[in-house]
XYZ file of C-alpha atoms in Angstrom:
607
model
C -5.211 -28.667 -11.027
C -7.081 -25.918 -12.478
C -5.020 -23.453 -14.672
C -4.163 -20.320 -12.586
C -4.309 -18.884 -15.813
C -7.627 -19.303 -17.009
C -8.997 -18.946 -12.763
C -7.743 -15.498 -13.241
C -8.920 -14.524 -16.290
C -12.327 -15.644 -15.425
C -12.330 -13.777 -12.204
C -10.967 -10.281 -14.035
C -13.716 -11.049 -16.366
C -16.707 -10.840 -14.181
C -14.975 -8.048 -11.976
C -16.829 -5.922 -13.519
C -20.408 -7.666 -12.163
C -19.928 -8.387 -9.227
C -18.154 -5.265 -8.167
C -21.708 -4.123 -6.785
C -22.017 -7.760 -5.381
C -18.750 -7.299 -3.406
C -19.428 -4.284 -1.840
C -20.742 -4.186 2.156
C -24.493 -3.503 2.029
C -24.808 -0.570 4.541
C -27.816 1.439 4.918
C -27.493 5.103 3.348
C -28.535 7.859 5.765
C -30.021 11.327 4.255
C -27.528 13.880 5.287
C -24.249 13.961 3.966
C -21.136 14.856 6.229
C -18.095 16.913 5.574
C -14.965 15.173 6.626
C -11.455 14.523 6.021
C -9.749 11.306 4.438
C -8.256 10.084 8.028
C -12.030 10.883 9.736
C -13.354 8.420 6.134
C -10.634 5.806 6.570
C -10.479 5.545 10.994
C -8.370 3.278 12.539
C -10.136 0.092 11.418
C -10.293 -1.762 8.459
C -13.798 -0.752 7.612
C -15.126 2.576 7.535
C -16.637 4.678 10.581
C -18.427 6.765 7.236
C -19.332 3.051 5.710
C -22.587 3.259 3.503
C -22.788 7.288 4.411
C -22.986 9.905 2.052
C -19.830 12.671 2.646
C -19.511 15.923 0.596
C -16.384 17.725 0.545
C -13.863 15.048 1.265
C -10.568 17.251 -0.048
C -7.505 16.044 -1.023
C -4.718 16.086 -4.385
C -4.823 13.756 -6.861
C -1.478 10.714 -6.624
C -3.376 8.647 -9.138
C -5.408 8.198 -11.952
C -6.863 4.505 -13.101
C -8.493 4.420 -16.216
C -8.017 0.330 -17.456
C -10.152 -2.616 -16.228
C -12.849 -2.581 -14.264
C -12.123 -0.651 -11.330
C -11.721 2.840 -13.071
C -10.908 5.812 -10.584
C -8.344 8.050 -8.807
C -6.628 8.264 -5.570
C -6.162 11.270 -3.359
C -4.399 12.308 -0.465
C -4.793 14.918 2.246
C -1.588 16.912 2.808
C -2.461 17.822 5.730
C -1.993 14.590 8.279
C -3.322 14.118 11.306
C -1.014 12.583 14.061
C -2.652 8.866 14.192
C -0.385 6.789 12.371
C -3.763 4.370 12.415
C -5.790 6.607 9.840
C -4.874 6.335 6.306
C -4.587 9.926 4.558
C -5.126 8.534 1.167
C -8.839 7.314 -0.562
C -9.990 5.585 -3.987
C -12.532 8.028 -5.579
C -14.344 5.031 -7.827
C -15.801 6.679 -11.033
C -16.586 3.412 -12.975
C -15.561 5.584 -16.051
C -12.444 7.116 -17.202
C -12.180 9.995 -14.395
C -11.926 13.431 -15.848
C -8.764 14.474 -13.343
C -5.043 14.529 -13.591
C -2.716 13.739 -10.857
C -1.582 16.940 -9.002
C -5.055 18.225 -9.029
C -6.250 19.413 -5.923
C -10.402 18.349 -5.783
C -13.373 18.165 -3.449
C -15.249 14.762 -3.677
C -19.218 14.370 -2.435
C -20.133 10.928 -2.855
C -20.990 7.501 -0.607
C -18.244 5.822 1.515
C -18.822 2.019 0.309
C -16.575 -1.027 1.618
C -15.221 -2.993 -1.686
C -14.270 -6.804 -1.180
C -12.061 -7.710 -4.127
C -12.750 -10.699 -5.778
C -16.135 -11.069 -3.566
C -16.688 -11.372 0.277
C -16.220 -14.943 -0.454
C -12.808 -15.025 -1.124
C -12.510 -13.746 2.556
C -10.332 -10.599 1.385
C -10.375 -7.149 3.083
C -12.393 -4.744 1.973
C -10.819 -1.045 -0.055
C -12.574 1.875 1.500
C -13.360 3.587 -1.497
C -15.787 6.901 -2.306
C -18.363 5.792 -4.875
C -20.988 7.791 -6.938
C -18.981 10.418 -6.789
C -19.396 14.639 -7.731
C -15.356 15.789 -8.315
C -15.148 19.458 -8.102
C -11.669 20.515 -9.108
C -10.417 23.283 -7.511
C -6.894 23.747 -8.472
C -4.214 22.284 -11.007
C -0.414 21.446 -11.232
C -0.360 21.112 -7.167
C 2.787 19.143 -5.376
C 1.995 15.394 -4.903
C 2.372 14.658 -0.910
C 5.343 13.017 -0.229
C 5.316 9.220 -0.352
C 5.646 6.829 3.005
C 9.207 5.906 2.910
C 7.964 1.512 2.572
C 11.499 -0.283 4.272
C 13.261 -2.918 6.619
C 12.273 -0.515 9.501
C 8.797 0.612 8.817
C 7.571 -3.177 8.454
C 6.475 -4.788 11.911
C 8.599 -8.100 12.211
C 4.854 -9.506 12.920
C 2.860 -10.129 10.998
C -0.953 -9.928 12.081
C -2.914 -9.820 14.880
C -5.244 -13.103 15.848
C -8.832 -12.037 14.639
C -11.692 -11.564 16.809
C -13.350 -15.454 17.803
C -16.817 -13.799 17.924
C -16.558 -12.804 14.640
C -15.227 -15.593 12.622
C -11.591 -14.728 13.417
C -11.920 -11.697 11.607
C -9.504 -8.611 12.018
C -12.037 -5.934 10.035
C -13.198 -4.485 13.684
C -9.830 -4.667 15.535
C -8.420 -0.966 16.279
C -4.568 -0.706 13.815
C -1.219 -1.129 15.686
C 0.965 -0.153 12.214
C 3.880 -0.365 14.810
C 3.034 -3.819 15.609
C 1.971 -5.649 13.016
C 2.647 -5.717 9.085
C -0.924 -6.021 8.015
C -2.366 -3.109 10.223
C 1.107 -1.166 9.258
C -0.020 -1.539 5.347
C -3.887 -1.605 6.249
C -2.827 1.824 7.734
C -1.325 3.458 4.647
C -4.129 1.904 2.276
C -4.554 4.811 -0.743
C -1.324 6.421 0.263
C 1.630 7.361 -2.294
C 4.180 5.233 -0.631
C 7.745 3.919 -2.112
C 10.094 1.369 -1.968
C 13.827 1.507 -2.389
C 16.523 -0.992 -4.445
C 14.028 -3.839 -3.882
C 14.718 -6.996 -4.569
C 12.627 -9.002 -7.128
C 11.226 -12.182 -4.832
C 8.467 -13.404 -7.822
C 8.966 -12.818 -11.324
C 7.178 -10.803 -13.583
C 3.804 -12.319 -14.799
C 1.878 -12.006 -17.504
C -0.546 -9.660 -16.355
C 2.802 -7.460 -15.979
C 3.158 -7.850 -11.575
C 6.114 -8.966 -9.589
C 6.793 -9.229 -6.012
C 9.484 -7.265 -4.292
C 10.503 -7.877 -0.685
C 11.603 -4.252 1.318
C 13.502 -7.059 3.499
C 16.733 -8.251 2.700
C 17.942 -10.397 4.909
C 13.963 -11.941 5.265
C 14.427 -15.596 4.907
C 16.309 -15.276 1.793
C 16.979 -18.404 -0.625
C 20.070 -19.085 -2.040
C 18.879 -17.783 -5.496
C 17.562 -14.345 -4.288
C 14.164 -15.643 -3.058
C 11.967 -15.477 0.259
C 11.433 -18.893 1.709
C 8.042 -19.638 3.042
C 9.113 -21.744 6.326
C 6.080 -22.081 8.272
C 2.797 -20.756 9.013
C 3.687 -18.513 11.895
C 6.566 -17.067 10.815
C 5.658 -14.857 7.514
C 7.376 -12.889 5.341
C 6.510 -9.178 6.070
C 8.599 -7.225 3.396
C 6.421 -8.951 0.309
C 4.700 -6.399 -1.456
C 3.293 -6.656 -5.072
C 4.358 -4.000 -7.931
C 1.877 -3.169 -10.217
C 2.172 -0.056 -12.818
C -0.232 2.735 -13.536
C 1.595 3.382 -17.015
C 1.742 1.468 -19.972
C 2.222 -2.147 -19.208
C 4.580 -2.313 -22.255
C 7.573 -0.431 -20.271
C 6.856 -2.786 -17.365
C 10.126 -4.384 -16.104
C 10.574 -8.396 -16.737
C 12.423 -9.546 -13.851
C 13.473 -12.734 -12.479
C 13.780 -13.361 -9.090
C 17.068 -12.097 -7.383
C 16.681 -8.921 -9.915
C 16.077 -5.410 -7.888
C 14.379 -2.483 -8.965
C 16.886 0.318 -8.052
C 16.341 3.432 -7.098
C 12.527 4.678 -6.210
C 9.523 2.560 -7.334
C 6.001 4.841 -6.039
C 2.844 5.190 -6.165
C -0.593 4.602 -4.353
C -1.417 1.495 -2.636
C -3.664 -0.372 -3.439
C -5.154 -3.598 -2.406
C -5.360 -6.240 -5.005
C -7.703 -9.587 -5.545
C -5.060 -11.306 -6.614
C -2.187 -10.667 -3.679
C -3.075 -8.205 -1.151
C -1.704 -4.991 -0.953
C -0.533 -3.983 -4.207
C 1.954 -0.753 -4.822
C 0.457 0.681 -8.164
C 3.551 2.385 -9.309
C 3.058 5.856 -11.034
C 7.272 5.220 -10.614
C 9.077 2.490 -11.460
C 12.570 1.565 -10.529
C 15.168 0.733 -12.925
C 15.346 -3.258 -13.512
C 18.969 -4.462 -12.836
C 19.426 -7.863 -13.457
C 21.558 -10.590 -11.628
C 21.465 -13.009 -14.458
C 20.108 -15.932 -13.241
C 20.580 -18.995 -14.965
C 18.259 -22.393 -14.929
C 19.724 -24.687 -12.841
C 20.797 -28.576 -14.231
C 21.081 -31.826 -12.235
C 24.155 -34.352 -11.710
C 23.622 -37.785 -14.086
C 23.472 -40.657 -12.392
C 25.646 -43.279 -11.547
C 25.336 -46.302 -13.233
C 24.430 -48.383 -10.425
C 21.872 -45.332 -9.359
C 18.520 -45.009 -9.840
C 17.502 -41.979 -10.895
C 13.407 -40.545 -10.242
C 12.302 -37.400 -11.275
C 8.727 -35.861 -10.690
C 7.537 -33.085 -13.051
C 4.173 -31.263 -13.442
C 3.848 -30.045 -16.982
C 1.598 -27.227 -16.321
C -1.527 -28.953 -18.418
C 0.205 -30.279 -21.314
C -1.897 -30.783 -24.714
C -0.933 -31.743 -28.151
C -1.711 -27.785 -28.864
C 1.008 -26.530 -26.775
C 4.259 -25.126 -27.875
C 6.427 -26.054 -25.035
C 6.947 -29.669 -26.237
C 10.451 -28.945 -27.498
C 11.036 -26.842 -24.153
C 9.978 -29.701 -21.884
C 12.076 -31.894 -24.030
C 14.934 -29.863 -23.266
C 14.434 -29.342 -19.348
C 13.949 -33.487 -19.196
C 17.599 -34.285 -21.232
C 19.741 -31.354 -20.291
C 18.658 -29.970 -17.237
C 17.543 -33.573 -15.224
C 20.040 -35.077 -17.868
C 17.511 -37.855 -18.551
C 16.437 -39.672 -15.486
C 15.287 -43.379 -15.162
C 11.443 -42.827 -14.169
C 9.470 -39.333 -14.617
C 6.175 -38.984 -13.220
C 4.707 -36.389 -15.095
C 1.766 -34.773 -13.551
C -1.080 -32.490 -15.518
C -0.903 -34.614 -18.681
C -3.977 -33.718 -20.635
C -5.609 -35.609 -22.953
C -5.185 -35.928 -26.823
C -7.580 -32.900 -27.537
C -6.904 -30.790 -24.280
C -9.531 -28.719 -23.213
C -12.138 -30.006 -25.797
C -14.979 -31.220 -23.734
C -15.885 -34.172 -26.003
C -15.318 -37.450 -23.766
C -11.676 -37.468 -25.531
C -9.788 -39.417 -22.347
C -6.643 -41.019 -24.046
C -3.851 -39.435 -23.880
C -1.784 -41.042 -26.327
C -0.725 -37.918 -28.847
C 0.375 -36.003 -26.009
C 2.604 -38.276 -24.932
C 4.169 -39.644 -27.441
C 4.780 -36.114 -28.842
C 6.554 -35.419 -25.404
C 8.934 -38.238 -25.890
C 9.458 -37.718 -29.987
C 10.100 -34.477 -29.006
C 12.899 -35.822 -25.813
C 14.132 -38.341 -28.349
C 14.845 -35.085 -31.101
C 16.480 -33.520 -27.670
C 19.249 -36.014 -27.363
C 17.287 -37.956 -24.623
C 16.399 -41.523 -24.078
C 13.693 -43.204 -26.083
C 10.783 -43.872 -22.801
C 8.663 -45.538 -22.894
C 5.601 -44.990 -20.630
C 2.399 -46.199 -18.656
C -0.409 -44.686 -17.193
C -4.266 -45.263 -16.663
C -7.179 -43.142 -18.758
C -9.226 -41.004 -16.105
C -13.021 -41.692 -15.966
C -14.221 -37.689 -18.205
C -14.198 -35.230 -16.256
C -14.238 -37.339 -12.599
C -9.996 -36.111 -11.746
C -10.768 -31.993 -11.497
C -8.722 -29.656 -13.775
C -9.851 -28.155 -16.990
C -13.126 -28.999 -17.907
C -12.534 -31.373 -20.499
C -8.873 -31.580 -20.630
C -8.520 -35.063 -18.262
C -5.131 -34.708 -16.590
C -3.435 -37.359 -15.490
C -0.008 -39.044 -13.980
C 2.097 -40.662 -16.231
C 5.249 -42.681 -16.166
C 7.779 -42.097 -18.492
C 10.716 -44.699 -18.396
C 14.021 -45.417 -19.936
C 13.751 -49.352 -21.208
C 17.201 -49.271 -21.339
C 18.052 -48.544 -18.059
C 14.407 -50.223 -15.870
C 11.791 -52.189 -16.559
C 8.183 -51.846 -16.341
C 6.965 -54.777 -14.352
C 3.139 -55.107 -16.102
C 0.532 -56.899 -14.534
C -3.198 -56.863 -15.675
C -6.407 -55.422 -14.240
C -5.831 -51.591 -13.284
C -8.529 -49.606 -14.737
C -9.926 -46.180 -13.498
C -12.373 -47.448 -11.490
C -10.707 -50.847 -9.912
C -8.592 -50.590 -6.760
C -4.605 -51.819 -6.613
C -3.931 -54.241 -3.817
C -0.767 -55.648 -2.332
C -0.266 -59.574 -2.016
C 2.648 -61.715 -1.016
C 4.602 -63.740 -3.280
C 7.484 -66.130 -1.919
C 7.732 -63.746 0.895
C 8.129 -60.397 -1.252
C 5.078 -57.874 -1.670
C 3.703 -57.278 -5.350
C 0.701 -55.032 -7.021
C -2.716 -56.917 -7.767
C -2.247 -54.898 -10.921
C 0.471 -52.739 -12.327
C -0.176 -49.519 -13.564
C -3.009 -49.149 -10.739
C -5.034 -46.619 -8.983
C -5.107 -46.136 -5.634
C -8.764 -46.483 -4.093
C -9.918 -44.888 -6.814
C -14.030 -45.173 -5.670
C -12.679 -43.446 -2.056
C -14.916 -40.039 -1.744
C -11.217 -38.684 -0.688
C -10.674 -38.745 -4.663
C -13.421 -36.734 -5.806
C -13.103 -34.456 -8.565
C -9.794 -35.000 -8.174
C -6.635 -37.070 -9.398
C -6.168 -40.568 -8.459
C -2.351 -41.819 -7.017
C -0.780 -43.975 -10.105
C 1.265 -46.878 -8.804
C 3.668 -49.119 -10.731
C 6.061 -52.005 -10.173
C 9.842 -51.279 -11.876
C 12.639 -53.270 -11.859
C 16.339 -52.014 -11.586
C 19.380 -54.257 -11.664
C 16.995 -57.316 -10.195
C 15.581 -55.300 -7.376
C 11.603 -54.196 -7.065
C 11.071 -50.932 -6.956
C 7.313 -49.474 -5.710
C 6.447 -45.816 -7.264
C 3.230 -43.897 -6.696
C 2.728 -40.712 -8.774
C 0.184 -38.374 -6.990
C -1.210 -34.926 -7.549
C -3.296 -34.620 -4.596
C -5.938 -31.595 -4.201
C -5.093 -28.316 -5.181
C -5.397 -24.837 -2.890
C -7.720 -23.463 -4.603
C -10.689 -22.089 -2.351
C -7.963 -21.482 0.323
C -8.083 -18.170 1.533
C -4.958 -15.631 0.921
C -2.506 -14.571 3.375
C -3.889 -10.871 3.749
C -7.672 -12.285 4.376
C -9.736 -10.405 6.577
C -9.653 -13.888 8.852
C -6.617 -14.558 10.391
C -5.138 -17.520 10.911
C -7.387 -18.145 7.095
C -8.841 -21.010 6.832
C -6.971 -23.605 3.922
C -10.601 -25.293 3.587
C -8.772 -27.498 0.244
C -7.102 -29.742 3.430
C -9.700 -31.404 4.238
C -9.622 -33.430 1.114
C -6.047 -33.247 0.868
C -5.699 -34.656 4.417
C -8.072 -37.448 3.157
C -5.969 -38.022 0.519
C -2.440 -38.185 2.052
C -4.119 -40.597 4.621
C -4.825 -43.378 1.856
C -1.746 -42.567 0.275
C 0.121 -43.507 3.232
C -2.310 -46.546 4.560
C -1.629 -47.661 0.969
C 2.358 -47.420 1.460
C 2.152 -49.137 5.062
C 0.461 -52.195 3.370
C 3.296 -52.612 0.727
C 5.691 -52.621 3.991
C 3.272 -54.620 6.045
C 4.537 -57.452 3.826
C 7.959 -56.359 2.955
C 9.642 -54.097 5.505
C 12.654 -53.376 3.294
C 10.797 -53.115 0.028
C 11.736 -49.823 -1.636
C 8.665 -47.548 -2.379
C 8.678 -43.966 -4.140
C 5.291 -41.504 -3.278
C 5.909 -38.653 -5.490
C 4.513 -36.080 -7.246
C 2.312 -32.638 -6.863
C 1.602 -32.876 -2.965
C -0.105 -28.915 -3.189
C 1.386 -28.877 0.387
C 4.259 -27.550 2.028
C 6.688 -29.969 3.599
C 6.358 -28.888 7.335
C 2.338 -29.238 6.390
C -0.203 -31.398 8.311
C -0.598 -33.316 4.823
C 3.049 -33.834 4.988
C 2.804 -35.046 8.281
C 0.158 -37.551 7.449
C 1.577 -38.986 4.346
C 5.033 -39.240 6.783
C 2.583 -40.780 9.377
C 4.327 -44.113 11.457
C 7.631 -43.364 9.606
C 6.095 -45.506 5.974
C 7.865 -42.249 4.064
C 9.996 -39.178 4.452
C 10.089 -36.493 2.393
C 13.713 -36.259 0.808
C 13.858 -32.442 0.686
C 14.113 -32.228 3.896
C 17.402 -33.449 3.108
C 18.218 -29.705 1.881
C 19.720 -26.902 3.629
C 16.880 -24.679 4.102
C 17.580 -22.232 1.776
C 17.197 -24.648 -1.014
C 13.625 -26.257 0.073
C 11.318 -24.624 -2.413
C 9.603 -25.768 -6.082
C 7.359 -23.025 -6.286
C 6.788 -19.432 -6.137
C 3.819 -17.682 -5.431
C 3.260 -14.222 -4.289
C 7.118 -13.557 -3.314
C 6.988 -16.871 -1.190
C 9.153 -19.252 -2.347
C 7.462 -22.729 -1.202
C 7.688 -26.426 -1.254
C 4.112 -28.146 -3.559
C 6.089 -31.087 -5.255
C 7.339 -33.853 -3.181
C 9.357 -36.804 -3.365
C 8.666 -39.634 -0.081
C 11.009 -42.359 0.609
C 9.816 -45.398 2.773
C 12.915 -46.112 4.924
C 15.252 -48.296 3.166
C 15.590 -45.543 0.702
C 16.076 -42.946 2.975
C 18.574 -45.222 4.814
C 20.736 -45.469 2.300
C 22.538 -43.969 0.362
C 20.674 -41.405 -1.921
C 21.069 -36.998 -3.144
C 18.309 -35.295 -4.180
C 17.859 -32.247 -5.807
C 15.251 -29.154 -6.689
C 16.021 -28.274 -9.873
C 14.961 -24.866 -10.703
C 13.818 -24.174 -13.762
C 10.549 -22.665 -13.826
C 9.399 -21.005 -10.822
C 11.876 -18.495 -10.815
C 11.377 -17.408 -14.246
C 9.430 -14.906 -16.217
C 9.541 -16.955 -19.391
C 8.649 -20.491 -17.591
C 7.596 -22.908 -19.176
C 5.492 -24.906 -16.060
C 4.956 -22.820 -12.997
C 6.651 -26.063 -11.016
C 10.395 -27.089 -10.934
C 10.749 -30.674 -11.494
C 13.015 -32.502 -8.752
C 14.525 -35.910 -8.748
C 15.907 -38.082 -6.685
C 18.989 -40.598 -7.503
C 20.091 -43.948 -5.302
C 21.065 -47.372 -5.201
C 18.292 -50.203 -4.321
């Protein structure tokens, strides 16, 4: 899939542009009103004052932006009205440096414009924000209003109302219950100087210097200090994304299960990338829990062991060979088969036809070998350039790594990237037309996307049937704080597509040989309670193994303080049968220093 990376740098980078784009066109009457913040803000998402011109909005200054592109200052009235709906607190947008200092008690004439971060495409809410602004300041060196006390109590156990049918499902028109539900209760105190309290790190810090905090405790917590993302009804309200106003330098780097103690404040904001955002003119004091990087049990001898792993767009100019090395010997201690997923090819991102992907590779497993690990050997299929989606270019790709000493690759000619694998009989047992194959590659369910890999191996005389996915990514999927609630996840219609071959392709292995043992693994960018995972589970042809988990363990990935369940391994029923453990082994995704944004898992039994 596309680097999250690069998506983000490219969006920060035309910010700037669009910002105009993103902002609701409303038509600007003559006359300019005097009002207060909570009259500005109302007690809907959007504006009463939208695309009107105000003069003499007062308030004192609780911050003052003056990096990227969305330059400005915050300020709040200390004088409240009694609504807990309206929102005392405004961005002033200045576009330039603002010439203000926090404490500074100002009058603001300007135009009340709705901004959509990211673009009204992305589906976000909008930030009611003063733009074109004249800042008279009238006093310095005032008292900053208190912050909104942000905690267990404050936060709605629900989390958002269903948006209005006859307008797309959207919530912008819908009157706030902050007492009711979590998004109107933070909708509510948008531009406010709020704070949170000994938080608890639930996403690790970044590299554009965020983390997550959750202002819940006891909120679907992980065994490692995490919030579990379940199901899509039941969300976790406490998240909240920590930003800084100061230098990004002192910024804490936490792992998750870390808490910031004492009192982290500051405006808040909402945020392209995440939702509502606490930009802390405070930060808390990092204490860490000292979490360590999980490792996996060997396996037996008479066990096979299979591992999946996405390598986070692996080229031959990346330094996290040795580091990958490392995770594969001492922290999966060396399993039979990997399927590696987001192997790029031997020039990465160098859009020059380049498909092979023989250098990385082999520099993966010199690099194992120097680790202590297992000479593999390995098999895989070239993409068609550019057809399998990710980095323009960079032609990822599944790939089997395997242990010749401990399994054999059964090879059989005729897979190619364009030519479909089959199943026939022979003497009663099923077998691949051709082995490495692709899995209806020519299906319009593959497009621009990666095709499933599958392979015939042999272990102590028994057949064993793997197929290495990475089905369609997210991307395009709206965010949990959208504007359109329930959001639409508009990448599962392809991904449904896909997990529907995936599985007819599984069914006609087992058509021929009920008990034949068959592996669907890989980068499923789906949860495990999803409809893809209910498709690809479809007429009991596979079962995905971490549902074998307590609860509290079920989780490979961590994105915006929900930790959640992408990478899948699927059993077909004589696997799942018998006797078999399986295991998430968490390396990465709780990390600040990872080294894939994925944790690899693998699964060890006896055929």
């Amino acid at each position: 899939m596309p680097s999250k990376k690069s998506a983000r740098l490219a969006a920060l980078t035309v910010a700037a542009v669009c910002s105009a784009a993103s902002t609701v066109a409303l038509t600007v009457p003559a006359q300019a009103d005097t009002v207060a913040i909570h009259d500005i803000q109302g007690t809907t998402r959007i504006s009463p004052y939208a695309g009107k011109a105000v003069t003499g909005v007062a308030g004192i200054v609780t911050g003052v932006r003056t990096y990227g592109s969305s330059k400005g200052f915050w300020i709040q009235d200390p004088n409240p009205d009694a609504d807990p709906a309206t929102s005392e607190g405004v961005f002033v947008f200045t576009s330039s440096a603002p010439k203000v200092a926090v404490g500074d008690s100002v009058t603001v004439t300007g135009t009340v414009s709705e901004y959509v971060p990211g673009g009204t495409s992305t589906g976000n809410q909008s930030i009611t924000e003063i733009t074109k602004p004249t800042v008279t300041v009238v006093s310095s060196g005032n008292a900053v209003p208190a912050a909104t006390i942000v905690n267990a109590k404050s936060v709605p156990g629900a989390y958002t109302p269903a948006g209005d049918t006859l307008a797309n499902n959207s919530i912008n028109a819908l009157t706030l219950q902050p007492k009711k539900y979590a998004l109107d209760y933070y909708e509510s105190l948008e531009g406010m100087n709020v704070q949170v309290s000994d938080a608890r790190v639930v996403t690790a810090t970044d590299p554009y210097s965020e983390l997550w905090v959750t202002v819940k405790p006891h909120e679907n917590t992980s065994r490692r200090g995490g919030a579990l993302y379940g199901s899509y009804t039941s969300q976790n309200t406490g998240r909240l994304q920590i930003q800084s106003l100061g230098a990004t330098a002192d910024f804490p780097v936490a792992n998750v299960g870390d808490k910031l103690t004492g009192v982290t404040s500051g405006p808040l904001d909402y945020n392209q990338f995440g939702g509502y955002t606490l930009v802390a003119s405070q930060l808390g004091t990092l204490k860490s829990e000292g979490l360590k990087r999980e490792s996996t049990k060997r396996q037996k001898k008479d066990e096979l062991a299979v591992a999946t792993y996405n390598v986070e767009n692996l080229d031959p100019s990346d330094a996290t060979f040795e580091e990958h090395a490392a995770a594969i010997v001492d922290n999966l201690k060396s399993p039979d088969i990997v399927s590696l997923e987001e192997i790029q090819d031997d020039n990465g991102a160098t859009n020059d036809g380049t498909t092979a992907a023989d250098v990385t590779v082999n520099k993966l497993i010199d690099a194992i070998v120097a680790a202590g690990g297992p000479t593999y050997d390995w098999r895989s299929i070239d993409p068609v350039n550019n057809a399998d989606g990710g980095e323009p270019g960079g032609n990822i790709r599944q790939v089997f790594l395997f242990n010749p000493e401990r399994v054999s690759f059964t090879d059989r000619a005729g897979g190619d990237s364009t030519t479909a694998v089959g199943v026939t009989t022979v003497h009663g047992k099923a077998q691949l037309t051709a082995s490495p194959g692709r899995v209806d590659p020519a299906n319009t369910a593959w497009n621009n996307s990666r095709k499933p890999l599958a392979g015939e191996f042999v272990f102590r005389g028994r057949t064993v049937f793997v197929i290495a996915n990475h089905l369609n990514s997210k991307g395009g999927d709206q965010g949990l704080t959208a504007q359109y609630q329930p959001v639409v996840r508009s990448s599962e219609i392809q991904r449904h597509q896909q997990a529907t071959l995936v599985n007819a392709f599984v069914k006609s292995i087992l058509d021929v040989q009920k008990n034949a043992d068959v592996i669907a693994l890989g980068d499923m960018n789906d949860f495990e309670f999803s409809g893809t995972a209910q498709l690809l589970e479809s007429d009991g042809a596979l079962w995905s193994a971490i549902k074998s988990l307590p609860k509290n363990e079920r989780y490979t990935y961590d994105y915006q303080g929900n930790q959640q369940v992408l990478d899948q391994i699927l059993v077909s029923p004589s696997i799942r049968c018998g006797d078999f453990t399986y295991d998430s082994v968490h390396i990465n995704s709780e990390f600040h220093d990872q080294i894939s944004d994925h944790d690899p898992q693998v699964l060890r039994f006896e055929p």
